[in-house]
Amino acid sequence: MCNWASGDVGALRKTLAEKDAALQASLHSLEEKQKEELGRQRDELAAHWQEERRVLIARYREEILRRMRSLREDLERRWQRDLRLKVDEERVGRLAKLDELAESLKQVEGIAKENATIIDRCALNNRLQIVAGALRRALEADQRTAFANELDALRQLAHHYPVLESVVATLSDEVAYRGVDTPLELTDRFGVVKEQVRRASMVPANGGLVSHAVSTAMSKLIVSKEGYVPGDDVEAVLARTEYLLGKNDLDHAAREINQLEGWPKTLARDWIKAARQRLEVLQALEVGGMGDGGMRMC
């Protein structure tokens, strides 16, 4: 009987080991496929933006060249007409007119160079609008949505905008692949954190199990506060945080709950981290000219 049981256990362990190996292989294969798909999508997006920029720049440059040719032809006609009219006039007066026309040509060339710079900047801003718009759509989705591709595209553009580059540098790849909590998810999580913090509101910094039990029991006797109430106690901080969340003011809500200390602060740490991750992405959108849903202009 014992030998039979031992044999069954060995066979079961072998089966479990084989299934675990097969599962690991499947996970590895799936991960590789996802990496390949992300790389392909990133390449396609980059190629699309490059083609769009090339077409836009070519179109603007063609228009500038056309206008320059027209203006140059007009100036040449004026010059020839003036030359015929002034051919018998004093040499000094004629040379002065030629100098004036030469200066006009220099001004035209300067305008052409300035317009080329403006065209390049507009093309960059248009690409930034597209990328920031895609990132905002991911951030405003009804559920947590990864934005690794959008962040990668934003990083490629950020070196043209120093302030944006410094903000984007703070966003981690881990957060981008995982996404950030939606406002509704943060509100739901806060409801859970609020109860945990209330139960631990009277636990001293070095409190043990007994302190936790006493604090949990005492918390049931405390009347919870509501609204933007004054005070530095745990209940006041929780009430203000909940009030600010109801007003969609995540920034100040995170600042409020960050005032907690001791065990309440420890229990709220994960929620504060999640809120800050969302705020960091929002900050990148604001710096990129998309903070209020508007479009950056040329």
PDB file of C-alpha atoms in Angstrom:
ATOM      1  CA  MET A   1       0.000   0.000   0.000  1.00  0.00           C
ATOM      2  CA  CYS A   2       2.769   2.468   0.912  1.00  0.00           C
ATOM      3  CA  ASN A   3       4.774   1.611  -2.230  1.00  0.00           C
ATOM      4  CA  TRP A   4       1.689   2.157  -4.365  1.00  0.00           C
ATOM      5  CA  ALA A   5       1.054   5.579  -2.812  1.00  0.00           C
ATOM      6  CA  SER A   6       4.688   6.547  -3.225  1.00  0.00           C
ATOM      7  CA  GLY A   7       4.552   5.608  -6.905  1.00  0.00           C
ATOM      8  CA  ASP A   8       1.432   7.689  -7.431  1.00  0.00           C
ATOM      9  CA  VAL A   9       3.045  10.720  -5.776  1.00  0.00           C
ATOM     10  CA  GLY A  10       6.116  10.351  -7.998  1.00  0.00           C
ATOM     11  CA  ALA A  11       3.976  10.115 -11.100  1.00  0.00           C
ATOM     12  CA  LEU A  12       1.947  13.115 -10.007  1.00  0.00           C
ATOM     13  CA  ARG A  13       5.092  15.157  -9.399  1.00  0.00           C
ATOM     14  CA  LYS A  14       6.433  14.195 -12.817  1.00  0.00           C
ATOM     15  CA  THR A  15       3.155  15.191 -14.466  1.00  0.00           C
ATOM     16  CA  LEU A  16       3.132  18.514 -12.621  1.00  0.00           C
ATOM     17  CA  ALA A  17       6.732  19.178 -13.638  1.00  0.00           C
ATOM     18  CA  GLU A  18       5.923  18.424 -17.282  1.00  0.00           C
ATOM     19  CA  LYS A  19       2.891  20.700 -17.212  1.00  0.00           C
ATOM     20  CA  ASP A  20       4.878  23.459 -15.529  1.00  0.00           C
ATOM     21  CA  ALA A  21       7.585  23.200 -18.220  1.00  0.00           C
ATOM     22  CA  ALA A  22       4.957  23.301 -20.957  1.00  0.00           C
ATOM     23  CA  LEU A  23       3.323  26.329 -19.338  1.00  0.00           C
ATOM     24  CA  GLN A  24       6.659  28.153 -19.071  1.00  0.00           C
ATOM     25  CA  ALA A  25       7.380  27.412 -22.742  1.00  0.00           C
ATOM     26  CA  SER A  26       3.944  28.715 -23.747  1.00  0.00           C
ATOM     27  CA  LEU A  27       4.421  31.880 -21.690  1.00  0.00           C
ATOM     28  CA  HIS A  28       7.855  32.449 -23.220  1.00  0.00           C
ATOM     29  CA  SER A  29       6.453  31.949 -26.731  1.00  0.00           C
ATOM     30  CA  LEU A  30       3.581  34.344 -26.030  1.00  0.00           C
ATOM     31  CA  GLU A  31       5.961  36.958 -24.630  1.00  0.00           C
ATOM     32  CA  GLU A  32       8.184  36.748 -27.717  1.00  0.00           C
ATOM     33  CA  LYS A  33       5.177  37.099 -30.016  1.00  0.00           C
ATOM     34  CA  GLN A  34       4.000  40.168 -28.084  1.00  0.00           C
ATOM     35  CA  LYS A  35       7.462  41.740 -28.304  1.00  0.00           C
ATOM     36  CA  GLU A  36       7.552  41.095 -32.061  1.00  0.00           C
ATOM     37  CA  GLU A  37       4.071  42.585 -32.487  1.00  0.00           C
ATOM     38  CA  LEU A  38       4.986  45.686 -30.466  1.00  0.00           C
ATOM     39  CA  GLY A  39       8.156  46.119 -32.521  1.00  0.00           C
ATOM     40  CA  ARG A  40       6.200  45.777 -35.756  1.00  0.00           C
ATOM     41  CA  GLN A  41       3.588  48.306 -34.654  1.00  0.00           C
ATOM     42  CA  ARG A  42       6.288  50.738 -33.533  1.00  0.00           C
ATOM     43  CA  ASP A  43       8.066  50.425 -36.893  1.00  0.00           C
ATOM     44  CA  GLU A  44       4.803  50.938 -38.789  1.00  0.00           C
ATOM     45  CA  LEU A  45       3.945  54.013 -36.711  1.00  0.00           C
ATOM     46  CA  ALA A  46       7.424  55.488 -37.193  1.00  0.00           C
ATOM     47  CA  ALA A  47       7.276  54.853 -40.948  1.00  0.00           C
ATOM     48  CA  HIS A  48       3.853  56.484 -41.136  1.00  0.00           C
ATOM     49  CA  TRP A  49       5.079  59.604 -39.329  1.00  0.00           C
ATOM     50  CA  GLN A  50       8.206  59.816 -41.433  1.00  0.00           C
ATOM     51  CA  GLU A  51       6.152  59.594 -44.637  1.00  0.00           C
ATOM     52  CA  GLU A  52       3.669  62.161 -43.358  1.00  0.00           C
ATOM     53  CA  ARG A  53       6.467  64.556 -42.445  1.00  0.00           C
ATOM     54  CA  ARG A  54       8.167  64.052 -45.815  1.00  0.00           C
ATOM     55  CA  VAL A  55       4.964  64.753 -47.737  1.00  0.00           C
ATOM     56  CA  LEU A  56       4.125  67.805 -45.621  1.00  0.00           C
ATOM     57  CA  ILE A  57       7.606  69.310 -45.919  1.00  0.00           C
ATOM     58  CA  ALA A  58       7.724  68.638 -49.658  1.00  0.00           C
ATOM     59  CA  ARG A  59       4.351  70.281 -50.125  1.00  0.00           C
ATOM     60  CA  TYR A  60       5.292  73.390 -48.162  1.00  0.00           C
ATOM     61  CA  ARG A  61       8.677  73.692 -49.811  1.00  0.00           C
ATOM     62  CA  GLU A  62       7.135  73.333 -53.248  1.00  0.00           C
ATOM     63  CA  GLU A  63       4.708  76.148 -52.433  1.00  0.00           C
ATOM     64  CA  ILE A  64       7.504  78.377 -51.094  1.00  0.00           C
ATOM     65  CA  LEU A  65       9.608  77.725 -54.187  1.00  0.00           C
ATOM     66  CA  ARG A  66       6.656  78.538 -56.424  1.00  0.00           C
ATOM     67  CA  ARG A  67       6.073  81.809 -54.620  1.00  0.00           C
ATOM     68  CA  MET A  68       9.771  82.611 -54.716  1.00  0.00           C
ATOM     69  CA  ARG A  69       9.910  81.993 -58.467  1.00  0.00           C
ATOM     70  CA  SER A  70       6.871  84.187 -59.016  1.00  0.00           C
ATOM     71  CA  LEU A  71       8.279  86.955 -56.851  1.00  0.00           C
ATOM     72  CA  ARG A  72      11.688  86.682 -58.461  1.00  0.00           C
ATOM     73  CA  GLU A  73      10.151  86.897 -61.946  1.00  0.00           C
ATOM     74  CA  ASP A  74       8.159  89.928 -60.894  1.00  0.00           C
ATOM     75  CA  LEU A  75      11.261  91.573 -59.477  1.00  0.00           C
ATOM     76  CA  GLU A  76      13.194  90.813 -62.632  1.00  0.00           C
ATOM     77  CA  ARG A  77      10.461  92.376 -64.759  1.00  0.00           C
ATOM     78  CA  ARG A  78      10.486  95.464 -62.585  1.00  0.00           C
ATOM     79  CA  TRP A  79      14.247  95.616 -62.770  1.00  0.00           C
ATOM     80  CA  GLN A  80      14.259  95.363 -66.560  1.00  0.00           C
ATOM     81  CA  ARG A  81      11.561  98.015 -66.861  1.00  0.00           C
ATOM     82  CA  ASP A  82      13.367 100.358 -64.514  1.00  0.00           C
ATOM     83  CA  LEU A  83      16.605  99.675 -66.302  1.00  0.00           C
ATOM     84  CA  ARG A  84      15.097 100.700 -69.629  1.00  0.00           C
ATOM     85  CA  LEU A  85      13.591 103.849 -68.106  1.00  0.00           C
ATOM     86  CA  LYS A  86      16.754 104.836 -66.305  1.00  0.00           C
ATOM     87  CA  VAL A  87      19.300 103.842 -68.924  1.00  0.00           C
ATOM     88  CA  ASP A  88      19.845 107.470 -69.892  1.00  0.00           C
ATOM     89  CA  GLU A  89      19.771 108.774 -66.344  1.00  0.00           C
ATOM     90  CA  GLU A  90      22.693 109.320 -64.090  1.00  0.00           C
ATOM     91  CA  ARG A  91      24.814 106.275 -63.274  1.00  0.00           C
ATOM     92  CA  VAL A  92      24.585 106.920 -59.577  1.00  0.00           C
ATOM     93  CA  GLY A  93      20.799 106.879 -59.569  1.00  0.00           C
ATOM     94  CA  ARG A  94      20.708 103.677 -61.615  1.00  0.00           C
ATOM     95  CA  LEU A  95      23.154 101.901 -59.311  1.00  0.00           C
ATOM     96  CA  ALA A  96      21.136 102.987 -56.299  1.00  0.00           C
ATOM     97  CA  LYS A  97      18.050 101.346 -57.774  1.00  0.00           C
ATOM     98  CA  LEU A  98      19.962  98.173 -58.532  1.00  0.00           C
ATOM     99  CA  ASP A  99      21.201  98.094 -54.946  1.00  0.00           C
ATOM    100  CA  GLU A 100      17.607  98.432 -53.750  1.00  0.00           C
ATOM    101  CA  LEU A 101      16.510  95.512 -55.908  1.00  0.00           C
ATOM    102  CA  ALA A 102      19.423  93.426 -54.678  1.00  0.00           C
ATOM    103  CA  GLU A 103      18.380  94.173 -51.100  1.00  0.00           C
ATOM    104  CA  SER A 104      14.825  93.095 -51.943  1.00  0.00           C
ATOM    105  CA  LEU A 105      16.145  89.786 -53.248  1.00  0.00           C
ATOM    106  CA  LYS A 106      18.093  89.301 -50.023  1.00  0.00           C
ATOM    107  CA  GLN A 107      14.933  89.924 -48.028  1.00  0.00           C
ATOM    108  CA  VAL A 108      13.063  87.357 -50.111  1.00  0.00           C
ATOM    109  CA  GLU A 109      15.772  84.782 -49.466  1.00  0.00           C
ATOM    110  CA  GLY A 110      15.610  85.543 -45.742  1.00  0.00           C
ATOM    111  CA  ILE A 111      11.842  85.079 -45.746  1.00  0.00           C
ATOM    112  CA  ALA A 112      12.230  81.760 -47.571  1.00  0.00           C
ATOM    113  CA  LYS A 113      14.682  80.484 -44.945  1.00  0.00           C
ATOM    114  CA  GLU A 114      12.409  81.625 -42.128  1.00  0.00           C
ATOM    115  CA  ASN A 115       9.420  79.897 -43.721  1.00  0.00           C
ATOM    116  CA  ALA A 116      11.401  76.662 -44.079  1.00  0.00           C
ATOM    117  CA  THR A 117      12.121  76.761 -40.336  1.00  0.00           C
ATOM    118  CA  ILE A 118       8.447  77.375 -39.594  1.00  0.00           C
ATOM    119  CA  ILE A 119       7.454  74.457 -41.826  1.00  0.00           C
ATOM    120  CA  ASP A 120       9.788  72.090 -39.977  1.00  0.00           C
ATOM    121  CA  ARG A 121       8.439  73.260 -36.624  1.00  0.00           C
ATOM    122  CA  CYS A 122       4.846  72.827 -37.797  1.00  0.00           C
ATOM    123  CA  ALA A 123       5.603  69.295 -38.977  1.00  0.00           C
ATOM    124  CA  LEU A 124       7.077  68.458 -35.561  1.00  0.00           C
ATOM    125  CA  ASN A 125       4.102  69.984 -33.769  1.00  0.00           C
ATOM    126  CA  ASN A 126       1.673  68.037 -35.955  1.00  0.00           C
ATOM    127  CA  ARG A 127       3.454  64.788 -35.122  1.00  0.00           C
ATOM    128  CA  LEU A 128       3.371  65.740 -31.440  1.00  0.00           C
ATOM    129  CA  GLN A 129      -0.374  66.342 -31.708  1.00  0.00           C
ATOM    130  CA  ILE A 130      -0.905  62.860 -33.156  1.00  0.00           C
ATOM    131  CA  VAL A 131       1.233  61.128 -30.513  1.00  0.00           C
ATOM    132  CA  ALA A 132      -0.185  63.118 -27.597  1.00  0.00           C
ATOM    133  CA  GLY A 133      -3.703  62.455 -28.854  1.00  0.00           C
ATOM    134  CA  ALA A 134      -3.050  58.706 -28.947  1.00  0.00           C
ATOM    135  CA  LEU A 135      -1.585  58.838 -25.426  1.00  0.00           C
ATOM    136  CA  ARG A 136      -4.581  60.803 -24.135  1.00  0.00           C
ATOM    137  CA  ARG A 137      -7.008  58.270 -25.636  1.00  0.00           C
ATOM    138  CA  ALA A 138      -5.156  55.474 -23.834  1.00  0.00           C
ATOM    139  CA  LEU A 139      -5.222  57.460 -20.586  1.00  0.00           C
ATOM    140  CA  GLU A 140      -8.934  58.272 -20.866  1.00  0.00           C
ATOM    141  CA  ALA A 141      -9.990  54.694 -21.673  1.00  0.00           C
ATOM    142  CA  ASP A 142     -12.642  53.102 -19.449  1.00  0.00           C
ATOM    143  CA  GLN A 143     -10.139  50.551 -18.181  1.00  0.00           C
ATOM    144  CA  ARG A 144      -6.401  50.346 -17.587  1.00  0.00           C
ATOM    145  CA  THR A 145      -4.709  50.551 -21.000  1.00  0.00           C
ATOM    146  CA  ALA A 146      -1.033  50.080 -21.873  1.00  0.00           C
ATOM    147  CA  PHE A 147       0.625  52.963 -23.726  1.00  0.00           C
ATOM    148  CA  ALA A 148       4.130  51.629 -24.446  1.00  0.00           C
ATOM    149  CA  ASN A 149       3.958  52.418 -28.176  1.00  0.00           C
ATOM    150  CA  GLU A 150       2.632  55.927 -27.566  1.00  0.00           C
ATOM    151  CA  LEU A 151       5.332  56.627 -24.963  1.00  0.00           C
ATOM    152  CA  ASP A 152       8.062  55.361 -27.290  1.00  0.00           C
ATOM    153  CA  ALA A 153       6.811  57.662 -30.058  1.00  0.00           C
ATOM    154  CA  LEU A 154       6.634  60.588 -27.618  1.00  0.00           C
ATOM    155  CA  ARG A 155      10.227  59.966 -26.549  1.00  0.00           C
ATOM    156  CA  GLN A 156      11.371  60.129 -30.177  1.00  0.00           C
ATOM    157  CA  LEU A 157       9.873  63.616 -30.461  1.00  0.00           C
ATOM    158  CA  ALA A 158      10.703  64.863 -26.964  1.00  0.00           C
ATOM    159  CA  HIS A 159      14.343  65.769 -27.737  1.00  0.00           C
ATOM    160  CA  HIS A 160      12.984  68.660 -29.821  1.00  0.00           C
ATOM    161  CA  TYR A 161      11.224  70.015 -26.703  1.00  0.00           C
ATOM    162  CA  PRO A 162      13.626  70.228 -23.689  1.00  0.00           C
ATOM    163  CA  VAL A 163      10.928  70.621 -21.013  1.00  0.00           C
ATOM    164  CA  LEU A 164       8.878  67.746 -22.425  1.00  0.00           C
ATOM    165  CA  GLU A 165      12.009  65.591 -22.637  1.00  0.00           C
ATOM    166  CA  SER A 166      12.707  66.026 -18.908  1.00  0.00           C
ATOM    167  CA  VAL A 167       9.105  65.113 -18.030  1.00  0.00           C
ATOM    168  CA  VAL A 168       8.953  62.064 -20.321  1.00  0.00           C
ATOM    169  CA  ALA A 169      12.220  60.801 -18.822  1.00  0.00           C
ATOM    170  CA  THR A 170      10.383  60.270 -15.510  1.00  0.00           C
ATOM    171  CA  LEU A 171       7.891  57.811 -17.060  1.00  0.00           C
ATOM    172  CA  SER A 172       8.966  54.186 -16.671  1.00  0.00           C
ATOM    173  CA  ASP A 173       8.582  51.422 -19.250  1.00  0.00           C
ATOM    174  CA  GLU A 174       6.996  49.207 -16.596  1.00  0.00           C
ATOM    175  CA  VAL A 175       4.166  51.691 -16.063  1.00  0.00           C
ATOM    176  CA  ALA A 176       3.753  52.140 -19.833  1.00  0.00           C
ATOM    177  CA  TYR A 177       3.424  48.383 -20.467  1.00  0.00           C
ATOM    178  CA  ARG A 178       1.053  47.974 -17.508  1.00  0.00           C
ATOM    179  CA  GLY A 179      -0.938  51.203 -17.854  1.00  0.00           C
ATOM    180  CA  VAL A 180      -2.193  53.431 -15.042  1.00  0.00           C
ATOM    181  CA  ASP A 181      -5.347  53.279 -12.945  1.00  0.00           C
ATOM    182  CA  THR A 182      -8.403  55.086 -14.290  1.00  0.00           C
ATOM    183  CA  PRO A 183     -10.108  57.737 -12.103  1.00  0.00           C
ATOM    184  CA  LEU A 184     -12.876  55.244 -11.321  1.00  0.00           C
ATOM    185  CA  GLU A 185     -10.354  52.561 -10.322  1.00  0.00           C
ATOM    186  CA  LEU A 186      -8.528  55.026  -8.075  1.00  0.00           C
ATOM    187  CA  THR A 187     -11.811  56.038  -6.452  1.00  0.00           C
ATOM    188  CA  ASP A 188     -12.780  52.392  -5.863  1.00  0.00           C
ATOM    189  CA  ARG A 189      -9.334  51.597  -4.454  1.00  0.00           C
ATOM    190  CA  PHE A 190      -9.538  54.624  -2.174  1.00  0.00           C
ATOM    191  CA  GLY A 191     -12.748  53.243  -0.671  1.00  0.00           C
ATOM    192  CA  VAL A 192     -10.844  50.112   0.389  1.00  0.00           C
ATOM    193  CA  VAL A 193      -7.776  52.053   1.553  1.00  0.00           C
ATOM    194  CA  LYS A 194      -9.967  54.426   3.545  1.00  0.00           C
ATOM    195  CA  GLU A 195     -11.393  51.580   5.636  1.00  0.00           C
ATOM    196  CA  GLN A 196      -7.942  50.052   6.189  1.00  0.00           C
ATOM    197  CA  VAL A 197      -6.527  53.405   7.276  1.00  0.00           C
ATOM    198  CA  ARG A 198      -9.432  54.059   9.663  1.00  0.00           C
ATOM    199  CA  ARG A 199      -8.893  50.684  11.344  1.00  0.00           C
ATOM    200  CA  ALA A 200      -5.181  51.471  11.812  1.00  0.00           C
ATOM    201  CA  SER A 201      -5.586  55.148  12.708  1.00  0.00           C
ATOM    202  CA  MET A 202      -4.762  54.577  16.408  1.00  0.00           C
ATOM    203  CA  VAL A 203      -1.894  52.120  15.957  1.00  0.00           C
ATOM    204  CA  PRO A 204       1.426  53.580  17.182  1.00  0.00           C
ATOM    205  CA  ALA A 205       4.472  53.429  14.910  1.00  0.00           C
ATOM    206  CA  ASN A 206       5.832  50.313  16.664  1.00  0.00           C
ATOM    207  CA  GLY A 207       2.461  48.799  17.507  1.00  0.00           C
ATOM    208  CA  GLY A 208       1.924  45.040  17.375  1.00  0.00           C
ATOM    209  CA  LEU A 209      -1.073  42.778  16.858  1.00  0.00           C
ATOM    210  CA  VAL A 210      -2.742  43.899  20.080  1.00  0.00           C
ATOM    211  CA  SER A 211      -2.466  47.549  19.063  1.00  0.00           C
ATOM    212  CA  HIS A 212      -3.995  46.732  15.688  1.00  0.00           C
ATOM    213  CA  ALA A 213      -6.862  44.852  17.326  1.00  0.00           C
ATOM    214  CA  VAL A 214      -7.559  47.712  19.747  1.00  0.00           C
ATOM    215  CA  SER A 215      -7.386  50.290  16.935  1.00  0.00           C
ATOM    216  CA  THR A 216      -9.793  48.252  14.793  1.00  0.00           C
ATOM    217  CA  ALA A 217     -12.276  48.034  17.650  1.00  0.00           C
ATOM    218  CA  MET A 218     -11.995  51.725  18.522  1.00  0.00           C
ATOM    219  CA  SER A 219     -12.365  52.808  14.882  1.00  0.00           C
ATOM    220  CA  LYS A 220     -15.924  51.484  14.912  1.00  0.00           C
ATOM    221  CA  LEU A 221     -16.798  54.042  17.581  1.00  0.00           C
ATOM    222  CA  ILE A 222     -15.428  57.015  15.629  1.00  0.00           C
ATOM    223  CA  VAL A 223     -17.863  59.028  13.539  1.00  0.00           C
ATOM    224  CA  SER A 224     -16.427  59.492  10.046  1.00  0.00           C
ATOM    225  CA  LYS A 225     -16.150  63.031   8.676  1.00  0.00           C
ATOM    226  CA  GLU A 226     -17.339  64.257   5.295  1.00  0.00           C
ATOM    227  CA  GLY A 227     -16.522  67.187   3.015  1.00  0.00           C
ATOM    228  CA  TYR A 228     -13.574  69.577   3.025  1.00  0.00           C
ATOM    229  CA  VAL A 229     -13.288  69.736   6.812  1.00  0.00           C
ATOM    230  CA  PRO A 230     -10.381  71.313   8.739  1.00  0.00           C
ATOM    231  CA  GLY A 231      -8.004  69.353  10.947  1.00  0.00           C
ATOM    232  CA  ASP A 232      -4.864  67.205  10.867  1.00  0.00           C
ATOM    233  CA  ASP A 233      -6.419  63.996  12.237  1.00  0.00           C
ATOM    234  CA  VAL A 234      -6.765  60.897  10.079  1.00  0.00           C
ATOM    235  CA  GLU A 235     -10.533  61.268   9.640  1.00  0.00           C
ATOM    236  CA  ALA A 236     -10.164  64.879   8.431  1.00  0.00           C
ATOM    237  CA  VAL A 237      -7.440  63.939   5.944  1.00  0.00           C
ATOM    238  CA  LEU A 238      -9.532  61.053   4.595  1.00  0.00           C
ATOM    239  CA  ALA A 239     -12.603  63.290   4.299  1.00  0.00           C
ATOM    240  CA  ARG A 240     -10.721  65.977   2.361  1.00  0.00           C
ATOM    241  CA  THR A 241      -9.130  63.372   0.098  1.00  0.00           C
ATOM    242  CA  GLU A 242     -12.502  61.807  -0.693  1.00  0.00           C
ATOM    243  CA  TYR A 243     -14.009  65.258  -1.310  1.00  0.00           C
ATOM    244  CA  LEU A 244     -11.226  66.203  -3.758  1.00  0.00           C
ATOM    245  CA  LEU A 245     -11.574  62.877  -5.587  1.00  0.00           C
ATOM    246  CA  GLY A 246     -15.260  63.655  -6.002  1.00  0.00           C
ATOM    247  CA  LYS A 247     -14.222  66.951  -7.602  1.00  0.00           C
ATOM    248  CA  ASN A 248     -11.843  65.113 -10.002  1.00  0.00           C
ATOM    249  CA  ASP A 249      -8.881  66.877  -8.352  1.00  0.00           C
ATOM    250  CA  LEU A 250      -6.494  63.915  -8.165  1.00  0.00           C
ATOM    251  CA  ASP A 251      -3.419  66.107  -7.668  1.00  0.00           C
ATOM    252  CA  HIS A 252      -4.632  67.737  -4.438  1.00  0.00           C
ATOM    253  CA  ALA A 253      -6.251  64.489  -3.289  1.00  0.00           C
ATOM    254  CA  ALA A 254      -2.855  62.764  -3.484  1.00  0.00           C
ATOM    255  CA  ARG A 255      -1.254  65.681  -1.627  1.00  0.00           C
ATOM    256  CA  GLU A 256      -3.844  65.414   1.143  1.00  0.00           C
ATOM    257  CA  ILE A 257      -3.489  61.682   1.778  1.00  0.00           C
ATOM    258  CA  ASN A 258       0.288  61.996   1.588  1.00  0.00           C
ATOM    259  CA  GLN A 259       0.096  63.956   4.873  1.00  0.00           C
ATOM    260  CA  LEU A 260      -0.699  60.753   6.773  1.00  0.00           C
ATOM    261  CA  GLU A 261       1.985  59.298   9.018  1.00  0.00           C
ATOM    262  CA  GLY A 262       2.789  55.952  10.611  1.00  0.00           C
ATOM    263  CA  TRP A 263       0.675  52.918   9.813  1.00  0.00           C
ATOM    264  CA  PRO A 264      -2.007  54.926   7.949  1.00  0.00           C
ATOM    265  CA  LYS A 265       0.687  56.294   5.612  1.00  0.00           C
ATOM    266  CA  THR A 266       2.066  52.770   5.084  1.00  0.00           C
ATOM    267  CA  LEU A 267      -1.373  51.399   4.186  1.00  0.00           C
ATOM    268  CA  ALA A 268      -2.016  54.264   1.750  1.00  0.00           C
ATOM    269  CA  ARG A 269       1.400  54.052   0.074  1.00  0.00           C
ATOM    270  CA  ASP A 270       0.319  51.860  -2.870  1.00  0.00           C
ATOM    271  CA  TRP A 271      -2.658  54.110  -3.615  1.00  0.00           C
ATOM    272  CA  ILE A 272      -0.456  57.218  -3.494  1.00  0.00           C
ATOM    273  CA  LYS A 273       1.993  55.544  -5.891  1.00  0.00           C
ATOM    274  CA  ALA A 274      -0.801  54.674  -8.349  1.00  0.00           C
ATOM    275  CA  ALA A 275      -2.154  58.229  -8.208  1.00  0.00           C
ATOM    276  CA  ARG A 276       1.283  59.727  -8.818  1.00  0.00           C
ATOM    277  CA  GLN A 277       1.848  57.459 -11.827  1.00  0.00           C
ATOM    278  CA  ARG A 278      -1.333  58.766 -13.441  1.00  0.00           C
ATOM    279  CA  LEU A 279      -0.423  62.362 -12.551  1.00  0.00           C
ATOM    280  CA  GLU A 280       3.013  61.966 -14.163  1.00  0.00           C
ATOM    281  CA  VAL A 281       1.448  60.924 -17.471  1.00  0.00           C
ATOM    282  CA  LEU A 282      -1.023  63.818 -17.247  1.00  0.00           C
ATOM    283  CA  GLN A 283       1.901  66.170 -16.673  1.00  0.00           C
ATOM    284  CA  ALA A 284       3.583  64.910 -19.856  1.00  0.00           C
ATOM    285  CA  LEU A 285       0.383  65.665 -21.789  1.00  0.00           C
ATOM    286  CA  GLU A 286       0.194  69.165 -20.301  1.00  0.00           C
ATOM    287  CA  VAL A 287       3.801  69.926 -21.228  1.00  0.00           C
ATOM    288  CA  GLY A 288       3.151  68.526 -24.716  1.00  0.00           C
ATOM    289  CA  GLY A 289       0.357  71.070 -25.228  1.00  0.00           C
ATOM    290  CA  MET A 290      -2.459  68.538 -24.732  1.00  0.00           C
ATOM    291  CA  GLY A 291      -3.278  69.146 -21.082  1.00  0.00           C
ATOM    292  CA  ASP A 292      -6.802  70.442 -21.721  1.00  0.00           C
ATOM    293  CA  GLY A 293      -7.457  68.403 -24.854  1.00  0.00           C
ATOM    294  CA  GLY A 294      -6.325  71.280 -27.059  1.00  0.00           C
ATOM    295  CA  MET A 295      -3.907  71.097 -29.969  1.00  0.00           C
ATOM    296  CA  ARG A 296      -0.455  72.632 -30.062  1.00  0.00           C
ATOM    297  CA  MET A 297      -0.360  75.256 -32.810  1.00  0.00           C
ATOM    298  CA  CYS A 298       2.491  75.986 -35.249  1.00  0.00           C
TER     299      CYS A 298
END
